[in-house]
Each structure stands twice: as C-alpha cells, then as structure tokens.
Tab-separated table of C-alpha atoms in Angstrom:
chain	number	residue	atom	x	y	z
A	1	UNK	CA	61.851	9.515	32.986
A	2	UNK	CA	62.634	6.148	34.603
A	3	UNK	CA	65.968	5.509	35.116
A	4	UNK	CA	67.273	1.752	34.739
A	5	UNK	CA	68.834	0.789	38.607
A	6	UNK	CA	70.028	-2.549	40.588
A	7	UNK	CA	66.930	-3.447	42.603
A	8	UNK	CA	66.851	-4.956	45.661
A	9	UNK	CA	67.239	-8.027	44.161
A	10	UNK	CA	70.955	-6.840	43.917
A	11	UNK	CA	71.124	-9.415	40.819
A	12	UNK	CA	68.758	-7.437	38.823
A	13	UNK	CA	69.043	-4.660	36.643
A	14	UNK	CA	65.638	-2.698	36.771
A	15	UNK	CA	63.341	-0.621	33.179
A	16	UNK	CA	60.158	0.222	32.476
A	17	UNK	CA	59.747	-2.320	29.734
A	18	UNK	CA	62.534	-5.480	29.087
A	19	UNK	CA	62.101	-6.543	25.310
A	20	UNK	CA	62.971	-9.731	24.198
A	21	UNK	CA	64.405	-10.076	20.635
A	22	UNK	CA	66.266	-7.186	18.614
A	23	UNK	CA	64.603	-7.595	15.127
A	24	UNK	CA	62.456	-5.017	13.338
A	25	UNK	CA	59.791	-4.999	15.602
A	26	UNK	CA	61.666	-5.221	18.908
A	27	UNK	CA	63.782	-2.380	17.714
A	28	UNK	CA	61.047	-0.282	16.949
A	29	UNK	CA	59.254	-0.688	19.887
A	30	UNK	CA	62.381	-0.200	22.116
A	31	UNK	CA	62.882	2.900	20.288
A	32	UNK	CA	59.110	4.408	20.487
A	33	UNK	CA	59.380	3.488	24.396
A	34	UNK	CA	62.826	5.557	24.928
A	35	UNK	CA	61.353	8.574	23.016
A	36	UNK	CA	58.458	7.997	25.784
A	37	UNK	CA	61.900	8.805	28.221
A	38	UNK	CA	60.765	5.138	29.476
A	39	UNK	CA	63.749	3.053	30.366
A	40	UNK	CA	64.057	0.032	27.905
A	41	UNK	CA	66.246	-2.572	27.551
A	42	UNK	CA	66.572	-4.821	24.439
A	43	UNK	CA	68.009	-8.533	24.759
A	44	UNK	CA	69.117	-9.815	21.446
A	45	UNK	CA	70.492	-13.226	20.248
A	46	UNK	CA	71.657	-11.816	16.867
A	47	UNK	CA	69.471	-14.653	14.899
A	48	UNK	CA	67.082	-12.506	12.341
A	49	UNK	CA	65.117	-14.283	10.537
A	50	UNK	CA	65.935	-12.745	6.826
A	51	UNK	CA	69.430	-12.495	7.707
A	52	UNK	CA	70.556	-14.653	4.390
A	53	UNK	CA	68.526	-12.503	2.199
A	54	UNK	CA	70.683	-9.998	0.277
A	55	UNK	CA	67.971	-7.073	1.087
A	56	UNK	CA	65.093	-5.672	2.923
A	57	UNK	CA	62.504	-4.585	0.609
A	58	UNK	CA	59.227	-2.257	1.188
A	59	UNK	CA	61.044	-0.235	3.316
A	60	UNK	CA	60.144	3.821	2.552
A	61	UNK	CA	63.857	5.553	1.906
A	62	UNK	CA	65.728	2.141	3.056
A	63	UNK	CA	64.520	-0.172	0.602
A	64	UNK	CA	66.971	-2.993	-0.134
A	65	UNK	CA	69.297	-2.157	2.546
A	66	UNK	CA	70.839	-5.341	4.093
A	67	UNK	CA	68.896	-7.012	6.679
A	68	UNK	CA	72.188	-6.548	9.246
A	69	UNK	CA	72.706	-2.885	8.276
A	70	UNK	CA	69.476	-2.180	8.940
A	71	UNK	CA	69.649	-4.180	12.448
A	72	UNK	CA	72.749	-1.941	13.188
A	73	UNK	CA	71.638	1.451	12.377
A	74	UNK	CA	68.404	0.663	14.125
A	75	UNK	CA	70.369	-0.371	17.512
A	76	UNK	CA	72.186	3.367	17.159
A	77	UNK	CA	68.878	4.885	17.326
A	78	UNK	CA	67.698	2.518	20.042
A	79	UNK	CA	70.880	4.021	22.172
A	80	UNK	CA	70.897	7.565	21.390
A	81	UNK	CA	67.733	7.959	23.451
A	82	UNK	CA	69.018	6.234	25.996
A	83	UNK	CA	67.751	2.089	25.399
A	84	UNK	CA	70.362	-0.268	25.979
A	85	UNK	CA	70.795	-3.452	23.592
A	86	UNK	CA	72.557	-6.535	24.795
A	87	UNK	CA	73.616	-9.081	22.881
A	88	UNK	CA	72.094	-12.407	24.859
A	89	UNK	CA	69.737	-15.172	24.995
A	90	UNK	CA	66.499	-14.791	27.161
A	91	UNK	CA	66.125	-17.975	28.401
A	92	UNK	CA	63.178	-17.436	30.862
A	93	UNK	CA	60.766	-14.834	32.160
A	94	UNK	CA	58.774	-14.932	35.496
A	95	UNK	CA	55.995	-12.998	37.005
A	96	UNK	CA	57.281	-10.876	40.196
A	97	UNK	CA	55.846	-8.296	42.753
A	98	UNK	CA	55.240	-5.042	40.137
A	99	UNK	CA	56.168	-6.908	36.876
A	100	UNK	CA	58.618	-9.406	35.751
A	101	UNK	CA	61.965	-10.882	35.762
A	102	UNK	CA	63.636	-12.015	32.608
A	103	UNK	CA	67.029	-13.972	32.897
A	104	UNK	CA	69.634	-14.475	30.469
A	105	UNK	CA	71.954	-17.094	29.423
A	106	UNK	CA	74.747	-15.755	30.951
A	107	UNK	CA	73.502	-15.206	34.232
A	108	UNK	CA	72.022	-11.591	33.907
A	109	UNK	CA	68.773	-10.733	35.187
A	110	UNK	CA	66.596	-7.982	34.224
A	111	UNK	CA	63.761	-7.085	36.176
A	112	UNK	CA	61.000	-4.788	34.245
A	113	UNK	CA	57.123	-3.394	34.952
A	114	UNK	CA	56.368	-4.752	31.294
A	115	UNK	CA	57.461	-7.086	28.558
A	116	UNK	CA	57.222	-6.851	25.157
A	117	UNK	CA	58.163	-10.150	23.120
A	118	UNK	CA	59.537	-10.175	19.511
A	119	UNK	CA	61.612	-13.103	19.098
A	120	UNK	CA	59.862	-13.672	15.843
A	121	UNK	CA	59.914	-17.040	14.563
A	122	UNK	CA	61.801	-20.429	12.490
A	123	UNK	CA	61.525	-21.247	9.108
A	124	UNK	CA	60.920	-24.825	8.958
A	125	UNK	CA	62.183	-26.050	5.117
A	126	UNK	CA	60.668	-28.544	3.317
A	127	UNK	CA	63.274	-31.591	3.497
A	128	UNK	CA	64.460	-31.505	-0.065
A	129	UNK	CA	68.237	-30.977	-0.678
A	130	UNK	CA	69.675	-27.948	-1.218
A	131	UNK	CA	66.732	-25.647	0.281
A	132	UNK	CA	68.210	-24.510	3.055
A	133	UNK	CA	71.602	-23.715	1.470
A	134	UNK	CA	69.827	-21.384	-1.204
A	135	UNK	CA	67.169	-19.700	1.387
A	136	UNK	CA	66.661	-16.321	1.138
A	137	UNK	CA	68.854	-16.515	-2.229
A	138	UNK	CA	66.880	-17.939	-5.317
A	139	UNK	CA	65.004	-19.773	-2.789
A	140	UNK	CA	61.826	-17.839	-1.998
A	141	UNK	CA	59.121	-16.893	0.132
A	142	UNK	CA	57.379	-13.550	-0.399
A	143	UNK	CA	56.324	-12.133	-3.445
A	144	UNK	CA	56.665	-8.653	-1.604
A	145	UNK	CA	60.056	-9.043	-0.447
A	146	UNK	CA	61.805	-11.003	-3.372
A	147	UNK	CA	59.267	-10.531	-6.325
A	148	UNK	CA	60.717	-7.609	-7.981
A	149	UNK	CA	64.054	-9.397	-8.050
A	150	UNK	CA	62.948	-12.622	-10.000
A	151	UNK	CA	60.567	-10.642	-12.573
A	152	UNK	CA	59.987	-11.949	-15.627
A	153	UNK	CA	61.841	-15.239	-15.005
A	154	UNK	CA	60.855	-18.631	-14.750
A	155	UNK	CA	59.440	-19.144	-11.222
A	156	UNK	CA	58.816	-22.754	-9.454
A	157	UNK	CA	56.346	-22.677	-6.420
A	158	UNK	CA	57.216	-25.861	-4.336
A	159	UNK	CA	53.705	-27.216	-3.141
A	160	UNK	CA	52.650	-29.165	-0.110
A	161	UNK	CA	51.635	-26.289	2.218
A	162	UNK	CA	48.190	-24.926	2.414
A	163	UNK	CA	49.093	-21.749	1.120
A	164	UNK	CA	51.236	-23.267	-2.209
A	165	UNK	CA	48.742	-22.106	-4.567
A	166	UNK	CA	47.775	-18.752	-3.073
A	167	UNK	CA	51.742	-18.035	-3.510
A	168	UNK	CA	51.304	-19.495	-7.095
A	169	UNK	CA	49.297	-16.653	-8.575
A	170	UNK	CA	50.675	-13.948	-6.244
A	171	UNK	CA	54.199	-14.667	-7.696
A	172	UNK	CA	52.099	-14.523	-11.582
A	173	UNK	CA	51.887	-10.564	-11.115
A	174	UNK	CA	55.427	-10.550	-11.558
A	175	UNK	CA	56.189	-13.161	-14.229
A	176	UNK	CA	54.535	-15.083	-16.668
A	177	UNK	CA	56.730	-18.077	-16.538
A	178	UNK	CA	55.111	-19.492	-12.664
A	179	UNK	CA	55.257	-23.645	-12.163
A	180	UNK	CA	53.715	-24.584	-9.692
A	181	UNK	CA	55.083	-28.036	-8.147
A	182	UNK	CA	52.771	-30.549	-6.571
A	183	UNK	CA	55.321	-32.097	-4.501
A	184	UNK	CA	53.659	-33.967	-1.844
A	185	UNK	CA	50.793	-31.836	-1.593
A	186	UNK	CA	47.283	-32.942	-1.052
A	187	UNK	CA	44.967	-32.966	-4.687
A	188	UNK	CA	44.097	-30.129	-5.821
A	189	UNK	CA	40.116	-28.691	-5.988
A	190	UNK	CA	38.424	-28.703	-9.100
A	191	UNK	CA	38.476	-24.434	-8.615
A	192	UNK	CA	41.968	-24.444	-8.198
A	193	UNK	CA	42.535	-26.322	-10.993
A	194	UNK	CA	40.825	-23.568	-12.907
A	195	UNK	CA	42.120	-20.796	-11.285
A	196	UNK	CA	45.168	-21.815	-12.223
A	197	UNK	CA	44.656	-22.818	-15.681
A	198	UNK	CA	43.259	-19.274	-16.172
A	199	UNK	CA	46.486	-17.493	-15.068
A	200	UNK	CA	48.448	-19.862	-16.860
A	201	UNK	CA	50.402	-21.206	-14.556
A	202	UNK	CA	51.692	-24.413	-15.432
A	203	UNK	CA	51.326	-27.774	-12.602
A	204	UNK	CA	53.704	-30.411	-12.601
A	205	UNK	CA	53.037	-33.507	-10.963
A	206	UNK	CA	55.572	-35.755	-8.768
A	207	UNK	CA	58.028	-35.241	-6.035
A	208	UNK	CA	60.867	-32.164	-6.254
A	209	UNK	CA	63.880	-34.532	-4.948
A	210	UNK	CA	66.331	-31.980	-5.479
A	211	UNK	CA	67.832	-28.970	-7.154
A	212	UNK	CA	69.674	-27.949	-10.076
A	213	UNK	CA	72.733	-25.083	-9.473
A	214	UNK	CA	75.039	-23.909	-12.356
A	215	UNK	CA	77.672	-21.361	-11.428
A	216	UNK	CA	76.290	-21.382	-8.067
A	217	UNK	CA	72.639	-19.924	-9.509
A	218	UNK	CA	69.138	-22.158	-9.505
A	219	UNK	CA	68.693	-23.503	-12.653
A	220	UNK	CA	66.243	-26.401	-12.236
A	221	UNK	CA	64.279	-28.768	-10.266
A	222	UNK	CA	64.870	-32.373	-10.272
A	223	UNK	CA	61.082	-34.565	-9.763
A	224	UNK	CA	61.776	-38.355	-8.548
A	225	UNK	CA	61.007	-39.464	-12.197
A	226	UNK	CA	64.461	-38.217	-13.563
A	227	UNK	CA	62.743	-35.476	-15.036
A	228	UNK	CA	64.237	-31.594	-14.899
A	229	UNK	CA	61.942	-28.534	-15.128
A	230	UNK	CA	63.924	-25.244	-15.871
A	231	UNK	CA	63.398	-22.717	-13.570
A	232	UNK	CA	65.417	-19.385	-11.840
A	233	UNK	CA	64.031	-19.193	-8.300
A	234	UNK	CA	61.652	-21.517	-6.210
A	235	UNK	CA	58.962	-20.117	-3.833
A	236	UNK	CA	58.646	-22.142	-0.670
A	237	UNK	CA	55.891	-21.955	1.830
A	238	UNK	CA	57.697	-22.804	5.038
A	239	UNK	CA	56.161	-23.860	8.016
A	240	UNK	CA	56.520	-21.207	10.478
A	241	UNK	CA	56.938	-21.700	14.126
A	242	UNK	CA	56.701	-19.133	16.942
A	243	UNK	CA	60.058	-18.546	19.245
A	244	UNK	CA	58.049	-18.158	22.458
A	245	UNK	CA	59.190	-20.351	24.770
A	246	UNK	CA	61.048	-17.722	26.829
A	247	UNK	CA	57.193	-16.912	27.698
A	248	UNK	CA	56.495	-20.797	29.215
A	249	UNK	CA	57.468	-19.296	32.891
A	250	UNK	CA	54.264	-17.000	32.528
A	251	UNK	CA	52.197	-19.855	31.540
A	252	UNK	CA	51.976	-18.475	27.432
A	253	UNK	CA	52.929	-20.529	24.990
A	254	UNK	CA	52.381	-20.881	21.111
A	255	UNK	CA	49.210	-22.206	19.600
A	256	UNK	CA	48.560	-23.835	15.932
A	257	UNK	CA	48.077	-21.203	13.400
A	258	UNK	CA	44.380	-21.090	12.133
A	259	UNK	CA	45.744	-21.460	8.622
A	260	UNK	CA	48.224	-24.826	9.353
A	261	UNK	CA	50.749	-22.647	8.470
A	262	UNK	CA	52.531	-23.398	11.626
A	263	UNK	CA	52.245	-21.918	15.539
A	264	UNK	CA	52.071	-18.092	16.935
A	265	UNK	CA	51.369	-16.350	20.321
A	266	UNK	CA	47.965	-14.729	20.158
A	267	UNK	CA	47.494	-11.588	21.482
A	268	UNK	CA	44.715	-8.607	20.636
A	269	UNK	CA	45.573	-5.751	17.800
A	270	UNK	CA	47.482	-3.299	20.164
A	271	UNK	CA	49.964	-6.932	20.434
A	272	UNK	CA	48.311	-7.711	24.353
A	273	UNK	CA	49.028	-11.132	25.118
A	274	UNK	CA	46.470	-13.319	27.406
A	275	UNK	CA	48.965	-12.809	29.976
A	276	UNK	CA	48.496	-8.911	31.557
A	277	UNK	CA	51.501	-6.850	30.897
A	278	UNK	CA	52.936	-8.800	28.293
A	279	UNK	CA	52.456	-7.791	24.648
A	280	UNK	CA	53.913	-9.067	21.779
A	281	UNK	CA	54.763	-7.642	18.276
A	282	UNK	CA	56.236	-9.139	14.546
A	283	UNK	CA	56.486	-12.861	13.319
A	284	UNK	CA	55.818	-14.159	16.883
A	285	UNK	CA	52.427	-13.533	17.094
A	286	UNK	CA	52.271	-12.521	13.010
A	287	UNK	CA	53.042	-15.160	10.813
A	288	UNK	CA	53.088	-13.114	7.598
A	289	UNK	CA	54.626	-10.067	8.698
A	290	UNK	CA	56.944	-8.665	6.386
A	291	UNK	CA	59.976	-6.146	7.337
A	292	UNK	CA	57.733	-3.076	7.669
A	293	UNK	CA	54.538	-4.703	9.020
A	294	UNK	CA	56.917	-5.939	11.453
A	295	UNK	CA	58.549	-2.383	12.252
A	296	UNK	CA	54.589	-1.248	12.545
A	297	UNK	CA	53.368	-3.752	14.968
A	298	UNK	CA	56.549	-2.653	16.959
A	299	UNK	CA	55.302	1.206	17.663
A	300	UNK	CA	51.805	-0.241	18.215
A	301	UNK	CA	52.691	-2.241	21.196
A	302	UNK	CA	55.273	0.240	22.304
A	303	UNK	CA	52.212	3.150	22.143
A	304	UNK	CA	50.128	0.507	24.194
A	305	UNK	CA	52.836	-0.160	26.864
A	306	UNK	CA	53.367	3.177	27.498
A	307	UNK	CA	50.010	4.361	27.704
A	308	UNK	CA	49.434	1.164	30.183
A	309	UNK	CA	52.054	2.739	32.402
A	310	UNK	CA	50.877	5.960	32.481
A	311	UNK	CA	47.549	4.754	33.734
A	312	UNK	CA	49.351	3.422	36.016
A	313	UNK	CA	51.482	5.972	37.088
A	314	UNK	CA	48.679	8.382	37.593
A	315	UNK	CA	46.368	5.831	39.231
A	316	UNK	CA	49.649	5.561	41.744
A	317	UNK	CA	49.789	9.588	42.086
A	318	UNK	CA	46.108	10.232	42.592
A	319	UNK	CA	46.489	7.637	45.586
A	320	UNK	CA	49.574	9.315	46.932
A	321	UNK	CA	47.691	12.646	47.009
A	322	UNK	CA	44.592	11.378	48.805
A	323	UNK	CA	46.290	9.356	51.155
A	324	UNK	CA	48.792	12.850	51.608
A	325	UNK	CA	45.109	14.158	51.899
A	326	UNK	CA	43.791	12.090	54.652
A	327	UNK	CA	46.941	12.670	56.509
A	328	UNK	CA	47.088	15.950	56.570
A	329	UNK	CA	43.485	16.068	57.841
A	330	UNK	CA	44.676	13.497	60.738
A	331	UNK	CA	47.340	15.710	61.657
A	332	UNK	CA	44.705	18.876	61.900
A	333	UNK	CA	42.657	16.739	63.893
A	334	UNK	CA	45.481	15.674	66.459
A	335	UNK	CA	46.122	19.401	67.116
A	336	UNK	CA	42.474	19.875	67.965
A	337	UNK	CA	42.021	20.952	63.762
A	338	UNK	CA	38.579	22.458	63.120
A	339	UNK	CA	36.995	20.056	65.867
A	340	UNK	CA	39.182	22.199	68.623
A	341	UNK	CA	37.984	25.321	70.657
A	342	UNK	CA	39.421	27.909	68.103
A	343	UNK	CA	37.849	26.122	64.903
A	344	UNK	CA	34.293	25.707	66.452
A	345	UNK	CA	34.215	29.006	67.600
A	346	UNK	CA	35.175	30.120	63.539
A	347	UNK	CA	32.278	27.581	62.281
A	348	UNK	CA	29.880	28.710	64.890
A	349	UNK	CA	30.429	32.409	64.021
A	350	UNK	CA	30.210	32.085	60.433
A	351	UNK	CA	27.084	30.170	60.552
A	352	UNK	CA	25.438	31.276	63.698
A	353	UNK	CA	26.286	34.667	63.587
A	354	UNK	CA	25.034	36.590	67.272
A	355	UNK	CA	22.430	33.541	67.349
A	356	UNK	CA	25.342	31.280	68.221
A	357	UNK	CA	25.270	31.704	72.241
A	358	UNK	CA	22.002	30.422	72.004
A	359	UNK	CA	20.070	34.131	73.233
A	360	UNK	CA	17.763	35.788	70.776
A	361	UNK	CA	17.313	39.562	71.105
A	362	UNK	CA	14.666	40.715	73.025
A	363	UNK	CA	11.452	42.133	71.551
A	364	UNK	CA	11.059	46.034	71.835
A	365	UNK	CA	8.612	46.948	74.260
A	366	UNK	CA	5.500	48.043	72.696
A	367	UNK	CA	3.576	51.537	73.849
A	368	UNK	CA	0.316	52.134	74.894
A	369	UNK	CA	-2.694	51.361	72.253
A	370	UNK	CA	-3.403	54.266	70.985
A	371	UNK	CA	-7.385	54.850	71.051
C-alpha cells in the first residue's frame, strides 16, 4: 500500500490517485481505490448537486435518505480505509514528472500518479420566477428520483428544452393528470403531437411567466395571458453544464452535449478521459446520471485506475529485476565470472570432456593379419 508523503516539492502532499469532487461518484471511487490499499485523497467543495432535494431515491437499502446524510456516511467509509476528504476548492490541475499536481484554493497542493474528476455539474433554470426557489421541492427533474412522490397528481412539464416532451410521457407512468407547457419551445412535430394526444397528456400554449404557491406548496402556473393552469409539481428540463474547468491546465475541457442538453467531458466507458491518466465519473461526463448510476460510474473508474497502476507497477518491477539482472552479470564478469580461468575450465570440462586439451586417444595397435 502507498502511503500519502510530502514530496520533494516540500509544498505537496503525495497519493496514488487525487479526486476532485466528493459527490456520489467521487466518494465511491475514493472508497473502491482505498480498499485497493491505494492512497486517495478526496477534495470537496461541499456543493452537491441534489442537495435541496428532500431525498435520494433508487438507492438499494438507503432509499430516500437525505442527499447530505448520505454524503456524510459515505465520507466515514471513505476514512476508515484510510482516504482522506478535505473540504476545498480545486482550482487547477497540471501535468508533472509521474502524474499530476492539483492545487487548492487555499494554497494546498496535492501531487498524485492519477486523477479522477467528479465535480459533476450546474443546473441552469429556465428564467421564470420562482424556479429556483422551489428546485428540487415541487420543482422537478427526474421521473426516477421524484416520480413516486408526485403520483397521481397534477403534473406540469415546462417545455423549451429538447428533451420537454420525452419527460412529458415519462412523468405519464406515474400520473394521469401530465400538462405539458409549451413555453418558449420550438413547434411541435406532427408525431409528437400524436404521441401525446394518445397518452393524454394535455398541451397548453403560451409563456409560463410565473408560479402559483399557497401555504408555501405549488399550486399553479401563471401563462403571460393572465391565465392559471392548476397543477402540484412542475418538471423542468434544465440545461446542464459540466464543472470541468479545474481540468483547463491539462488542456480538457467540456464539449456541447450531442443532445443540446448542455456540455460534458467525454471520456470512454471505463470514465478515461482524452487526456492519459485522467478519468472521469458521474454528471461531469454523464449528463443523466442519477444518484446510483452516479455511485456506479464511480467503482468503474476506480477499478480502471487501479488496474492502470498495477500495470504500471509491475512494468516498473520487471525492469528493476532485469536491470538487478544485468548487474549482477556485470559484477560476475568484473571478477573474471564464467569468462575467467576457473569458469572456462568448468565449461570446457562439461562440454569437452578429456577432448578438451585438444589430444585424442591414440588408436590401439593392431596385431599381425592373421592368414
């Protein structure tokens, strides 16, 4: 097992593996890396994305525990193998001599052999008043996270992003009351039109301009025209935008999504970025990864870092025992070795035998021919 040290930096604390962001899938990975006995450290701003949200949901024996206690206990199990968590900003990471150096915001620098990225990613609200104050409340995104909670009540879907309808009849398998908004959304397609119709989901022209609360609970929509639909929670399709630009140092940066649904970091299915040694796992380079996807995508990368350093750990011992190898033999050979009097005279003898002095035995004389 690696043990974290000062390197010769002096300003640097030194892991296997620095990950950057302390959500579900950076805690998951830092945890799958220290039972690996790899040294790991986690850097954390204490931002998670569902943090308003009363619950995380889909979780097998944890489901609907709160986002924060979930953070916490995972952060416990992070420690007692032996990862560290500190609560800081990466503000910048670097390619160095046998890995990378990520610094902090308050001055702290951690060198490491690999990254793994999971600062996840910003929900960028529609601008219509009173979103924001209600996300993660009545004020929806996933059917999978929030759907069982809103069952069977009247359910607005705010339109204008490209996946407004898709949400539309994924949030019908749980009620029958779904409205979906046109907002300032582009014209629906003549399919869509009768997709919809066929689930019965109502459409309601005209700009949402703001919303209705009673006894601090959604009650309504207000459209531009005065009028007020009825409704209990709104699904929103953010736009969703990649924190990555703690990897701009290393020449990665965040691309558009190929769905317009906002910007990621791309990187293969094990979570390997473009850039070697860097992976990344969760909403950073997964847009619509929930809680557990998220806690999935963690272990995978983790499974891939470690098995990246053990390649490399026994590509570095095999060269340490043949160049141990090719020493040793120099040090016969300065001592004479098999190329010195007493080690030819072995070789000769055991493959020469009596022939090796270079005399053959003479031939027995032969007797008179007999007649």
């Amino acid at each position: 097992m690696s043990e974290n040290k000062v390197s010769e930096d002096k300003n640097s604390e030194e892991f296997d593996v620095v990950v950057v962001g302390g959500g579900a899938a950076g805690l998951s990975g830092a945890l799958t890396l220290a039972r690996a006995r790899r040294s790991v450290v986690v850097i954390d701003s204490g931002e998670p994305r569902n943090a308003p949200a009363a619950g995380a949901h889909g979780l097998l024996s944890r489901d609907g525990v709160s986002p924060l206690e979930l953070l916490r206990i995972g952060r416990e199990e992070v420690a007692g193998y032996g990862g560290q968590v500190v609560s800081d900003v990466a503000v910048s990471a670097r390619r160095v001599a046998g890995g990378f150096v990520v610094e902090a915001g308050s001055g702290r620098r951690f060198r490491a052999r690999r990254l793994l990225v999971t600062t996840g990613l910003v929900d960028e609200v529609p601008e219509v008043p009173g979103l924001r104050e209600r996300w993660g409340r009545d004020v929806l995104h996933c059917p999978y996270c929030h759907g069982w909670e809103v069952r069977d009540a009247p359910i607005g879907v705010l339109g204008g992003s490209p996946l407004s309808v898709h949400q539309a009849l994924l949030f019908r398998q749980w009620s029958a009351q779904v409205t979906l908004f046109l907002h300032t959304g582009a014209e629906l397609a003549e399919d869509e039109w009768e997709r919809l119709a066929a689930r019965g989901i109502a459409v309601v022209d005209g700009e949402v301009t703001g919303l209705e609360v009673v006894e601090d609970r959604l009650a309504g929509v207000r459209l531009a025209s005065g009028r007020r639909v009825p409704v209990e929670a709104l699904a929103v399709a953010t736009r969703m935008v990649a924190r990555g630009e703690v990897l701009a140092g290393l020449g990665l940066s965040a691309v558009e999504h190929p769905m317009g649904v906002g910007t990621y970091v791309p990187s293969d299915a094990s979570g390997l970025t473009e850039v070697a040694g860097v992976w990344a796992a969760g909403n950073v380079t997964d847009l619509l990864a929930n809680v557990p996807v998220a806690q999935a995508a963690g272990f995978q990368a983790a499974a891939a870092i470690n098995a990246d350093l053990v390649a490399e750990d026994t590509d570095a011992a095999v060269a340490r025992r043949r160049s141990a190898a090719v020493s040793e033999a120099a040090s016969e050979a300065g001592s004479g070795g098999v190329f010195g009097p007493a080690g030819e005279a072995e070789v000769c003898a055991r493959v020469l035998g009596e022939r090796r002095h270079g005399l053959e035995p003479l031939p027995r004389s032969q007797g008179p021919a007999q007649a």
